Every structure is written in structure tokens, then in C-alpha cells.
mmCIF file of C-alpha atoms and ligand atoms in Angstrom:
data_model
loop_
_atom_site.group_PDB
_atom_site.id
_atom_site.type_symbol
_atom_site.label_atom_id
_atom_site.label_comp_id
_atom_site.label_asym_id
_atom_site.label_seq_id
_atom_site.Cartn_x
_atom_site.Cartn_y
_atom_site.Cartn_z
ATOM 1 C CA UNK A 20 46.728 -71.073 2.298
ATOM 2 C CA UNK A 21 48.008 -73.973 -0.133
ATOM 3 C CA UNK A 22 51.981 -73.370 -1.261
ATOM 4 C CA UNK A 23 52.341 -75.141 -4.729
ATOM 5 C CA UNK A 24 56.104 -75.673 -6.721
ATOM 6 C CA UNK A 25 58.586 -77.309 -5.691
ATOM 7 C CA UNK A 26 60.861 -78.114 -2.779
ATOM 8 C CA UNK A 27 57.887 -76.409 -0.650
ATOM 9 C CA UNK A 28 58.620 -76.724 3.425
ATOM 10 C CA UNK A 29 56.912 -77.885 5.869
ATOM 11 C CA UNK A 30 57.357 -78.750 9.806
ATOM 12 C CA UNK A 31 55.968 -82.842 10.226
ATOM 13 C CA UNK A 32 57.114 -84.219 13.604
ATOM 14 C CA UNK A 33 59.047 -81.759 14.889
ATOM 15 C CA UNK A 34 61.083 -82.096 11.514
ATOM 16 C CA UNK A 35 61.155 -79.958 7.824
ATOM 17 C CA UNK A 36 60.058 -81.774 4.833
ATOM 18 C CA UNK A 37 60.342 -81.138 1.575
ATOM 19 C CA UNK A 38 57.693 -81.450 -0.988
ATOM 20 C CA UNK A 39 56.355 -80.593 -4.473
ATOM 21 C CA UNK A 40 52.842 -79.393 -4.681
ATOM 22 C CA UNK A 41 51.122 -78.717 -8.563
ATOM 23 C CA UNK A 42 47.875 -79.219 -10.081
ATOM 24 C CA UNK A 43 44.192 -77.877 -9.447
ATOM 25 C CA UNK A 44 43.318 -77.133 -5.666
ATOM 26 C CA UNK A 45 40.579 -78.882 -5.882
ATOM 27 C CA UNK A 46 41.119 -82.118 -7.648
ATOM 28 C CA UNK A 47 42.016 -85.425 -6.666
ATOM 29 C CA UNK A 48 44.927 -86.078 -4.697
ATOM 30 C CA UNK A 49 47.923 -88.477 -5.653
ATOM 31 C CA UNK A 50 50.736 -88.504 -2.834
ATOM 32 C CA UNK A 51 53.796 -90.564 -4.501
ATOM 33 C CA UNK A 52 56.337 -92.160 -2.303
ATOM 34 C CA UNK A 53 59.856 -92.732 -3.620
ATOM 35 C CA UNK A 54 62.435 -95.638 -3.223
ATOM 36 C CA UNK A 55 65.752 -95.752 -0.758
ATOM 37 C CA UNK A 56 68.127 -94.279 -1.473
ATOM 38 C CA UNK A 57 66.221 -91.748 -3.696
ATOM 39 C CA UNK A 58 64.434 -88.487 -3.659
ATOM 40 C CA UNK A 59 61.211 -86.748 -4.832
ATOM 41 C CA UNK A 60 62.743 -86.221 -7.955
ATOM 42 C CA UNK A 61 62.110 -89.312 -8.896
ATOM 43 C CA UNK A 62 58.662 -88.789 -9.901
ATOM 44 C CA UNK A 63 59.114 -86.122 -12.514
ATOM 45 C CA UNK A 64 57.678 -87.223 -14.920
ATOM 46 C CA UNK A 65 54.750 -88.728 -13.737
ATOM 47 C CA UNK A 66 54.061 -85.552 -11.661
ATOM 48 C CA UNK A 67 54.189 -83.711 -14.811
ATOM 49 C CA UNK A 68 51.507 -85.982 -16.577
ATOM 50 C CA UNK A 69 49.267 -85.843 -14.556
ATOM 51 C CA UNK A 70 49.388 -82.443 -12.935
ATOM 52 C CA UNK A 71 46.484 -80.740 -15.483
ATOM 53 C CA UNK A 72 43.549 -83.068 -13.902
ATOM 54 C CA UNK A 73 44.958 -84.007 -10.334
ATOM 55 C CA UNK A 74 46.654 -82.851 -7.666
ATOM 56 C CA UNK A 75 50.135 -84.122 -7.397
ATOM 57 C CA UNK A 76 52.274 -84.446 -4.385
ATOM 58 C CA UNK A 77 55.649 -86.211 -3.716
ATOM 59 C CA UNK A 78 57.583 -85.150 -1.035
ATOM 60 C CA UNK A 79 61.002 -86.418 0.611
ATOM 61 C CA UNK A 80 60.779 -89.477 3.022
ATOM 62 C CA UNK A 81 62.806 -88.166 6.305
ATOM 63 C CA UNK A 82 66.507 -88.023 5.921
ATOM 64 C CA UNK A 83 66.349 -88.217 1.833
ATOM 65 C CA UNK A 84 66.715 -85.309 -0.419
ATOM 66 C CA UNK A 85 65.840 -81.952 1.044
ATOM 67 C CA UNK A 86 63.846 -83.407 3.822
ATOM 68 C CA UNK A 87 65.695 -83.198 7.601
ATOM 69 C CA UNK A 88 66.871 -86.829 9.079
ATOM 70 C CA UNK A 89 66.143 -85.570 12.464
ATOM 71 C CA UNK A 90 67.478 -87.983 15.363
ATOM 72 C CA UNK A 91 67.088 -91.517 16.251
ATOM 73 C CA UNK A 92 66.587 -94.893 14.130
ATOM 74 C CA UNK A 93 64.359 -95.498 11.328
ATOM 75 C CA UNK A 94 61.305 -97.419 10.471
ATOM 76 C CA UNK A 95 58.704 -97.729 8.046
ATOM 77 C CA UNK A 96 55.926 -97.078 10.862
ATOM 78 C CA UNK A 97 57.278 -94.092 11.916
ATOM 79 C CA UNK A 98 57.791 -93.419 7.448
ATOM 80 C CA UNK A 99 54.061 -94.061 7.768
ATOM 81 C CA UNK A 100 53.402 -91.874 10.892
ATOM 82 C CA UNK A 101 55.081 -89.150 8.838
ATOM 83 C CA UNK A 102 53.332 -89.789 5.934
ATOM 84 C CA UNK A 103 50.036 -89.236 8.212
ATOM 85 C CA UNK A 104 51.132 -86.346 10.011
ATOM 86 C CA UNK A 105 52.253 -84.483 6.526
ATOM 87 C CA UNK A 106 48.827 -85.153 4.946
ATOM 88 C CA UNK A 107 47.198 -83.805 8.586
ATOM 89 C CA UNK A 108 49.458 -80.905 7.924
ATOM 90 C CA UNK A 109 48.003 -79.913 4.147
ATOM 91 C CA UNK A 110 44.427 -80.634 5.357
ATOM 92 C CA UNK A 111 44.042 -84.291 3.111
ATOM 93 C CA UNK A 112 41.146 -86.455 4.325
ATOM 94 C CA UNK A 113 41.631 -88.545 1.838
ATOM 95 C CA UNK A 114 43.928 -89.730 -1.105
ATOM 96 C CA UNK A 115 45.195 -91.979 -3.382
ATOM 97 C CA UNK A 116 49.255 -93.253 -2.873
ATOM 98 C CA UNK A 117 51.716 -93.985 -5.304
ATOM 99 C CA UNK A 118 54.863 -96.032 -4.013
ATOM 100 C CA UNK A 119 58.145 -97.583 -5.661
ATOM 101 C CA UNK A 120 59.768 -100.339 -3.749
ATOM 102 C CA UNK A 121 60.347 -98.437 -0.018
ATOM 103 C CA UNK A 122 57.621 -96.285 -0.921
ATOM 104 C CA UNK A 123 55.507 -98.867 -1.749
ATOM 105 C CA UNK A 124 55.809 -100.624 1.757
ATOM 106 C CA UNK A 125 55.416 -97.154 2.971
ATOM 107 C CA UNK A 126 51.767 -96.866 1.064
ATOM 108 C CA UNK A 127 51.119 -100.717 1.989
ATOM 109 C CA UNK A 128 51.521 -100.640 5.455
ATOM 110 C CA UNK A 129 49.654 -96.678 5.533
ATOM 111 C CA UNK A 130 46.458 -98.625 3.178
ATOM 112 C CA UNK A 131 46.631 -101.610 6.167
ATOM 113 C CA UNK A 132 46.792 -99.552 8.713
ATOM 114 C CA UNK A 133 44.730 -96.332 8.374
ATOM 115 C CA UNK A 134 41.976 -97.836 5.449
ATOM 116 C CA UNK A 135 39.462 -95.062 5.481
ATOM 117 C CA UNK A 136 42.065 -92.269 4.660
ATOM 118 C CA UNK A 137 42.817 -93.737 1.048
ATOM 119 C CA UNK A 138 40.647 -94.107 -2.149
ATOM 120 C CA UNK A 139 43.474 -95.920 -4.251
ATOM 121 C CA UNK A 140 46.870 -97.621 -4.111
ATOM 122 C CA UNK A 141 49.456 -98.237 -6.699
ATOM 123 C CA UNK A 142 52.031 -100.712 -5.686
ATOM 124 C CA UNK A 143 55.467 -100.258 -8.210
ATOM 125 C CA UNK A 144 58.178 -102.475 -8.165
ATOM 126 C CA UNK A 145 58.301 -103.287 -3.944
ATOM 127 C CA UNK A 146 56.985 -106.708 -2.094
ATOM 128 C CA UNK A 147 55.296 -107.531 0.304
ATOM 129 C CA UNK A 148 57.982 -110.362 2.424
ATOM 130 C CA UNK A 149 60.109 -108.930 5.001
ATOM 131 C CA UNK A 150 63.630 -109.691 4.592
ATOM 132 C CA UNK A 151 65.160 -113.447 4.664
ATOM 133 C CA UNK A 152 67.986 -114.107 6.885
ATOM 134 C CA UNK A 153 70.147 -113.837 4.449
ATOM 135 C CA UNK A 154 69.269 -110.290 2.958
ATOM 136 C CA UNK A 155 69.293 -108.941 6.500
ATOM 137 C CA UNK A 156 72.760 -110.217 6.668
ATOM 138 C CA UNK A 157 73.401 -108.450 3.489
ATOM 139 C CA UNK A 158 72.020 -105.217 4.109
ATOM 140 C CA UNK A 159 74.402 -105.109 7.218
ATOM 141 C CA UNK A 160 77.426 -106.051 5.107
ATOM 142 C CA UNK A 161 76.244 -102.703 2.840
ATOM 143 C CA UNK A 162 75.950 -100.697 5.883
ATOM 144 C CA UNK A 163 80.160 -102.275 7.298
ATOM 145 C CA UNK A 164 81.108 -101.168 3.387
ATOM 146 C CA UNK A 165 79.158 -97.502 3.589
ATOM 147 C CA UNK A 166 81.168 -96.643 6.313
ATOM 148 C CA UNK A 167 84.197 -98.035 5.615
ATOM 149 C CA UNK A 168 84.218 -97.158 1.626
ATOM 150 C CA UNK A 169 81.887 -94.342 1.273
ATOM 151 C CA UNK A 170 79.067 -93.616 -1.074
ATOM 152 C CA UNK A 171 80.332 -93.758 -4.319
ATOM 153 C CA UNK A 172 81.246 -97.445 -4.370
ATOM 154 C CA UNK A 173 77.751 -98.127 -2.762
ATOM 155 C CA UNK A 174 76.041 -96.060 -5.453
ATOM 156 C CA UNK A 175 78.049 -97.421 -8.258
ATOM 157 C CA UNK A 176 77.331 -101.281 -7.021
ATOM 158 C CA UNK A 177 73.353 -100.457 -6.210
ATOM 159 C CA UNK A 178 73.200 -98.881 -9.940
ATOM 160 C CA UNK A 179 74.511 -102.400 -11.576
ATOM 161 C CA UNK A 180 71.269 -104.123 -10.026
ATOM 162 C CA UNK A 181 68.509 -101.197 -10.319
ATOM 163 C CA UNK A 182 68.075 -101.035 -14.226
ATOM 164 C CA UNK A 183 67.564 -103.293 -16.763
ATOM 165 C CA UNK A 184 70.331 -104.531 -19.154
ATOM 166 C CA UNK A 185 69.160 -102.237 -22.268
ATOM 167 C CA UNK A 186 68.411 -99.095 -19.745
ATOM 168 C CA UNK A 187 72.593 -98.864 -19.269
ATOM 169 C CA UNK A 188 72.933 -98.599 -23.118
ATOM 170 C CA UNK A 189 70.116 -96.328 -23.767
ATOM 171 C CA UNK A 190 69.515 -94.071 -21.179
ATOM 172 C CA UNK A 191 72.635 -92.857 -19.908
ATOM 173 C CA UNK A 192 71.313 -89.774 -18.742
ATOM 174 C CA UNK A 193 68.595 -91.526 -16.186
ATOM 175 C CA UNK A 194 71.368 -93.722 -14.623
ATOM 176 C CA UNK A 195 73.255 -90.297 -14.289
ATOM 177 C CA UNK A 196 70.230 -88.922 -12.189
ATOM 178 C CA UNK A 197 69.460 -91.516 -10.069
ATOM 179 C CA UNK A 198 73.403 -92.053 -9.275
ATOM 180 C CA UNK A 199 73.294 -88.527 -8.847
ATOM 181 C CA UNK A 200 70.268 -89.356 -5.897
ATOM 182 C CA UNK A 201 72.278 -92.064 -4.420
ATOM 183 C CA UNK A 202 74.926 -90.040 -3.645
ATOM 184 C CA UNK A 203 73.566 -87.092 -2.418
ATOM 185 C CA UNK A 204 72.013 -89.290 0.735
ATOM 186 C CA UNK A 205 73.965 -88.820 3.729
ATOM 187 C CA UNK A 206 76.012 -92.085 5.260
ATOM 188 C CA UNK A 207 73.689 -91.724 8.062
ATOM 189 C CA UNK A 208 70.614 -91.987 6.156
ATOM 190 C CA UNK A 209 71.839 -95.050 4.338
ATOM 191 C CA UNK A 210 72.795 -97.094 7.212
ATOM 192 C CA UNK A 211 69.487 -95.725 9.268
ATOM 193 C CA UNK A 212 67.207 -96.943 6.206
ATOM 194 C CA UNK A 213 69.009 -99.600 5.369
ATOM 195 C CA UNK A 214 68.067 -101.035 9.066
ATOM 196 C CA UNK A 215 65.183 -100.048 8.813
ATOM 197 C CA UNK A 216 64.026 -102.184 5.814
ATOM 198 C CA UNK A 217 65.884 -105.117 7.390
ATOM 199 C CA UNK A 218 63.626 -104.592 10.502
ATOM 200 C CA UNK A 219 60.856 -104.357 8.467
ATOM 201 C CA UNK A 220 57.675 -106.341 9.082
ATOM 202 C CA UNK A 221 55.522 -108.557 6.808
ATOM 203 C CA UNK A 222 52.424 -107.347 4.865
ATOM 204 C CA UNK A 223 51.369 -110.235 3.042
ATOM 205 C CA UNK A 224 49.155 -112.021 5.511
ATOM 206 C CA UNK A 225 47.056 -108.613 5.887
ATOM 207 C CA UNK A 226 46.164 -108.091 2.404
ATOM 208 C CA UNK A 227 43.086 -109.745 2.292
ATOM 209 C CA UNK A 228 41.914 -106.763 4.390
ATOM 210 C CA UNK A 229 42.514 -103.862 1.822
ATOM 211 C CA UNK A 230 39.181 -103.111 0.000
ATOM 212 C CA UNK A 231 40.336 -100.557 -2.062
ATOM 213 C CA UNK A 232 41.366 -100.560 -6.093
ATOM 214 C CA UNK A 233 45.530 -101.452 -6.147
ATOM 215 C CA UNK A 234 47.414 -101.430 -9.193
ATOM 216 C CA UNK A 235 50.535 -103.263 -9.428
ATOM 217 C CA UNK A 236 53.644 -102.340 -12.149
ATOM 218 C CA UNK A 237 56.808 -104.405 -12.030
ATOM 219 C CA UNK A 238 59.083 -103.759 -14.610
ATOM 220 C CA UNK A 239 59.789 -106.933 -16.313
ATOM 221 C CA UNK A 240 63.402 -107.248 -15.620
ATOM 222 C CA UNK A 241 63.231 -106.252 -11.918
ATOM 223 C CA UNK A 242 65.759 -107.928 -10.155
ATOM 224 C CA UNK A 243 65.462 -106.486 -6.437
ATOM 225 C CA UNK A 244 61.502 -107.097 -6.102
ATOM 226 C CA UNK A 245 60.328 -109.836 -9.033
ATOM 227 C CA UNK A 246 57.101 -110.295 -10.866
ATOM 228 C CA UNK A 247 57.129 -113.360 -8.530
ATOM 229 C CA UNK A 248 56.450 -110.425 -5.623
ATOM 230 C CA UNK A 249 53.929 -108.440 -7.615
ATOM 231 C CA UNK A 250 52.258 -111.578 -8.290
ATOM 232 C CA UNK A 251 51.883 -112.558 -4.415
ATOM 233 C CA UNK A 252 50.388 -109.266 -3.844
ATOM 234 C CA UNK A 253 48.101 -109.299 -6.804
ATOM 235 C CA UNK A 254 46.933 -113.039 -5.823
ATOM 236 C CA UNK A 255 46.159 -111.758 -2.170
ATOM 237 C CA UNK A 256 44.708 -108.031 -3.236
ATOM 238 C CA UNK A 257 40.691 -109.061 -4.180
ATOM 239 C CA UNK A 258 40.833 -105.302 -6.249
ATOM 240 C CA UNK A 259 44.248 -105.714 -7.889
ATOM 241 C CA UNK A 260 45.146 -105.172 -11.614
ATOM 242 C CA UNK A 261 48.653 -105.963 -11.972
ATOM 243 C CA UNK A 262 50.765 -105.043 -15.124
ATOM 244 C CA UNK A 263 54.302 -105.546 -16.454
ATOM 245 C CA UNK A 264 56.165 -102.948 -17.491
ATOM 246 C CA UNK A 265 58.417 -103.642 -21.097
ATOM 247 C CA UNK A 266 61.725 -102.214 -21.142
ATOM 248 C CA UNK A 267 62.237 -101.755 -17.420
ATOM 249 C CA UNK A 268 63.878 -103.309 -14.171
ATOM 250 C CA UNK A 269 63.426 -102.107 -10.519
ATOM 251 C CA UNK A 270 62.717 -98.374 -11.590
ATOM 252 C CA UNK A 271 60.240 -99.135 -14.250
ATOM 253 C CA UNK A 272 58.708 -95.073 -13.979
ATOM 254 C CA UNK A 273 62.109 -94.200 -14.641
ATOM 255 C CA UNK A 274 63.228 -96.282 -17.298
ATOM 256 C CA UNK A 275 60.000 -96.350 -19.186
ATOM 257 C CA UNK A 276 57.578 -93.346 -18.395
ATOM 258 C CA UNK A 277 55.100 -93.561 -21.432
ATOM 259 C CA UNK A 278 53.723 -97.226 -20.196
ATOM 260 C CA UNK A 279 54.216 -96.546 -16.589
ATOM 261 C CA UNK A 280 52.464 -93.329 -16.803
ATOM 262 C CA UNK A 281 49.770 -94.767 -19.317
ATOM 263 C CA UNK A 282 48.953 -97.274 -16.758
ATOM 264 C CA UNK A 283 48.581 -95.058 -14.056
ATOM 265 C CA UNK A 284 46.793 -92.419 -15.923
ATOM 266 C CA UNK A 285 43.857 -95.086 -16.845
ATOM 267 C CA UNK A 286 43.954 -96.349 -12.926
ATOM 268 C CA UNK A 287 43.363 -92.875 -11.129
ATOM 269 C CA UNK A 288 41.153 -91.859 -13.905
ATOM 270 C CA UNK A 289 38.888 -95.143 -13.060
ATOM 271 C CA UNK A 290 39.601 -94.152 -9.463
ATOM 272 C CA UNK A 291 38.555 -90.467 -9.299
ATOM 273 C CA UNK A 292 35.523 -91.581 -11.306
ATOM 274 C CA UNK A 293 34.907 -94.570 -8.624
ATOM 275 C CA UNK A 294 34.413 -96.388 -11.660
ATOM 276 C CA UNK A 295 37.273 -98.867 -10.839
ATOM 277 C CA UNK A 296 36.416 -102.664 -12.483
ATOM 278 C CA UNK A 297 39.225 -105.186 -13.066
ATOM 279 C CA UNK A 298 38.315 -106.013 -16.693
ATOM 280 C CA UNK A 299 38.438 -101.876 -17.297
ATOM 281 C CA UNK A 300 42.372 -102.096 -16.968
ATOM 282 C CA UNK A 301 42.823 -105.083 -18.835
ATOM 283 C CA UNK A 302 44.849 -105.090 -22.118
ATOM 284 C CA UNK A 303 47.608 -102.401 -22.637
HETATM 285 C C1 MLT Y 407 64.110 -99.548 -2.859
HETATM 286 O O1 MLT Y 407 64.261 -99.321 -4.068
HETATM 287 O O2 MLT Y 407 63.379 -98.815 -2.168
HETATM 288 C C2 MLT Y 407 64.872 -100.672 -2.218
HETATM 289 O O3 MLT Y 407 65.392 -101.499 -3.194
HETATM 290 C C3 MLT Y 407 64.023 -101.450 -1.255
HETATM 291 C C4 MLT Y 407 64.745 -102.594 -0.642
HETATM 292 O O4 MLT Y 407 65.980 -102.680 -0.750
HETATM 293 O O5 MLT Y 407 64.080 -103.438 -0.004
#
């Protein structure tokens, strides 16, 4: 029998995981897939919009929030064998993903790889490049200052680059909640994901191949993954819409819900109706 609220548990690979379940058994399903270093939390809002017409999951990627790290390294294919396993686990043939940044190479590389299992994608703030040289380098300078400093100086320098410049004078109390994620990941989580995504592989030169509707939001003042990225993906998606989101840097659902979610809401709408046409999501 279906378990719906939240922080729900669940054994995937030999590991717990920790999800949130709400909206009408037998409606649509919308998995969303949250960014390192946050948590299912992060989707609150949009969960909340859309749980009277859909069924809403987000659950915690190995390792982050209540979900268990287990042992051994990280990387996004076994993210994505997880995300496979978990949706084997609650009986889902077939859904439509929702990923920011991690989470969205999470739902890229799932779309690539497993195609027939997914009616829709939406692609927020993430890329689809694997690391440069030089950010590899980077990430392992982060994971020498993690151990060496701790969390809270990693969480206060990650905060200075996730929001845009307005978010840190008007919305004090998001910052506060997704510091408040940061630091309740483990060191060991941080340093495992952190390899991970500089291991990471490239997605770009497979897009052609995904035949199903994507919509991509970047907010406008992302400085982690650009409107330059979105715009890669969108060129190389045939079925993308891609939209900029006002008000809003690398956590554009966060920062500013009402066009994120209005976005969204006219996608899976077009999408459960398999009425999806590009010049349907035009305009704002
Ligand atoms: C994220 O928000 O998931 C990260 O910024 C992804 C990354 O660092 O590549």
C-alpha cells in the first residue's frame, strides 16, 4: 500500500531513503531531484503547488538529508541507478523528473539513459559540460578546506555564489534555510559528492537523442550554471522550451517560486495532457 507525508522510508540498494509522497494516487507523477549539498526540502514549495492535480515526489539523493550515505564513492550513475531502483520500489512505470543543478544531471543522464521510463523533463539551473580542468582542481581544493576547516566556512563561502545579489537583501529567511541544508550534510557526503561531480561525464553530445518535452529555467543571475549552459541544452534538445527566471541566481525555485512554479505548472499541465507544443509555452 502507498505511504504519503513526509520523510516516508524506504530500503533502495540495500540503503534507507527518505522521501515525501502527496497528491492523488492516481495522477501524474513528478519525481524532483535536488542540488548538492541540499535536501528534499528544497522543493517545498513547488511540491505544495502542485500537489491537488499531481502526484508529487522528492526524496533525498543518498548521503543528503535523511537519506543513509551507505559505503563507498559516489557517482551520478549509481544517483541514477538509485533513482531507478526507488521508482521500481513505489511501482512507477513512468514519470516526469524535475532536477536543479546535481539533480538535473541526475534526471539528464536517467532521460539518456532509460528513455521509455519518462514522459517529461525539466532541466533547472544545471549544465550539461563535465567539469574543466580547472573546476576539478577546485572542487578538490573545497574538499582539502572541508576537512581541514569544517562546514561552516564551506557553507558560508558556497552561500556568497548560490543567490542573486537582491535575494541576500530580501530574503533572509531562504538563505537561512538553505545554509541551514548545507550544514546539516555530513563531511563525508561533501567530499564523496563533490568527487563525484568532478568525475562526472558529459551529456551534451547525447541530447539529440531525447525525444521527450524538456523545459529549461535558469535564473537570470546564475552564476554556477549560466544561461550560456541552459542555452547549449536548449539548442541541442529538438522539444525544449527554455525560460529565464527574474529575480533569481542558481536556486531560481527558491528565490522566486511564483515564476518558477508558474512555468512548471503550464509545462506538466501540457505534459499530462500530451498536448506539449513549443509555441504553447511561449510568452510568460
Ligand atoms: C548544485 O547546485 O547541485 C551544484 O552547484 C552542482 C555543481 O557544483 O556542479
Amino acid at each position: 500500500m502507498r505511504s504519503t507525508g513526509n520523510n516516508i522510508n524506504i530500503t533502495v540498494n540495500k540503503l534507507t531513503v527518505s522521501y515525501n509522497d502527496m497528491g492523488p494516487e492516481n495522477a501524474p507523477v513528478i519525481i524532483f531531484i535536488h542540488g548538492f549539498p541540499f535536501n528534499k526540502s528544497m522543493w517545498h514549495l513547488q511540491m505544495k503547488a502542485l500537489k491537488d492535480n499531481y502526484r508529487v515526489i522528492a526524496y533525498d539523493i543518498r548521503g543528503h538529508g535523511n537519506s543513509d550515505a551507505g559505503i563507498g564513492d559516489f557517482f551520478i550513475e549509481l544517483f541514477v541507478n538509485d533513482l531507478l531502483r526507488l521508482m521500481e520500489k513505489l511501482k512507477l512505470d513512468k514519470v516526469i523528473l524535475c532536477g536543479l543543478s546535481m539533480g538535473g544531471y541526475i534526471a539528464l543522464n536517467a532521460v539518456i539513459k532509460y528513455p521509455d521510463r519518462f514522459d517529461g523533463l525539466i532541466l533547472n539551473d544545471t549544465q550539461c559540460i563535465a567539469d574543466t580542468p580547472e573546476i576539478k582542481e577546485k572542487r578538490q581544493a573545497t574538499i582539502k578546506s572541508i576537512k581541514e576547516n569544517g562546514i561552516e566556512k564551506y557553507a558560508d563561502d558556497s552561500i556568497k555564489n548560490l543567490f542573486a545579489p537582491e535575494s541576500f537583501l530580501k530574503k533572509e529567511g531562504k538563505i537561512k534555510a538553505v545554509r541551514e541544508m548545507i550544514m546539516n550534510t555530513s563531511k563525508l557526503t561533501l567530499c564523496n559528492t563533490l568527487n563525484a561531480l568532478a568525475e562526472r561525464k558529459e551529456s551534451c553530445s547525447q541530447l539529440h537523442e531525447i525525444d521527450i518535452p524538456v523545459l529549461i529555467m535558469v535564473g537570470k543571475e546564475d552564476k554556477i550554471t549560466p544561461l550560456a549552459a541552459a542555452e547549449m541544452m536548449h539548442e541541442k534538445i529538438r522539444n525544449s522550451s527554455l525560460k529565464m527566471i527574474a529575480h533569481a541566481g542558481h536556486v531560481a525555485n527558491i528565490e522566486n517560486p511564483a515564476a518558477f512554479n508558474y512555468h512548471l505548472i503550464k509545462f506538466v499541465d501540457l505534459v499530462a495532457k500530451k498536448e506539449f507544443c513549443l509555441s504553447d509555452t511561449d510568452g510568460n
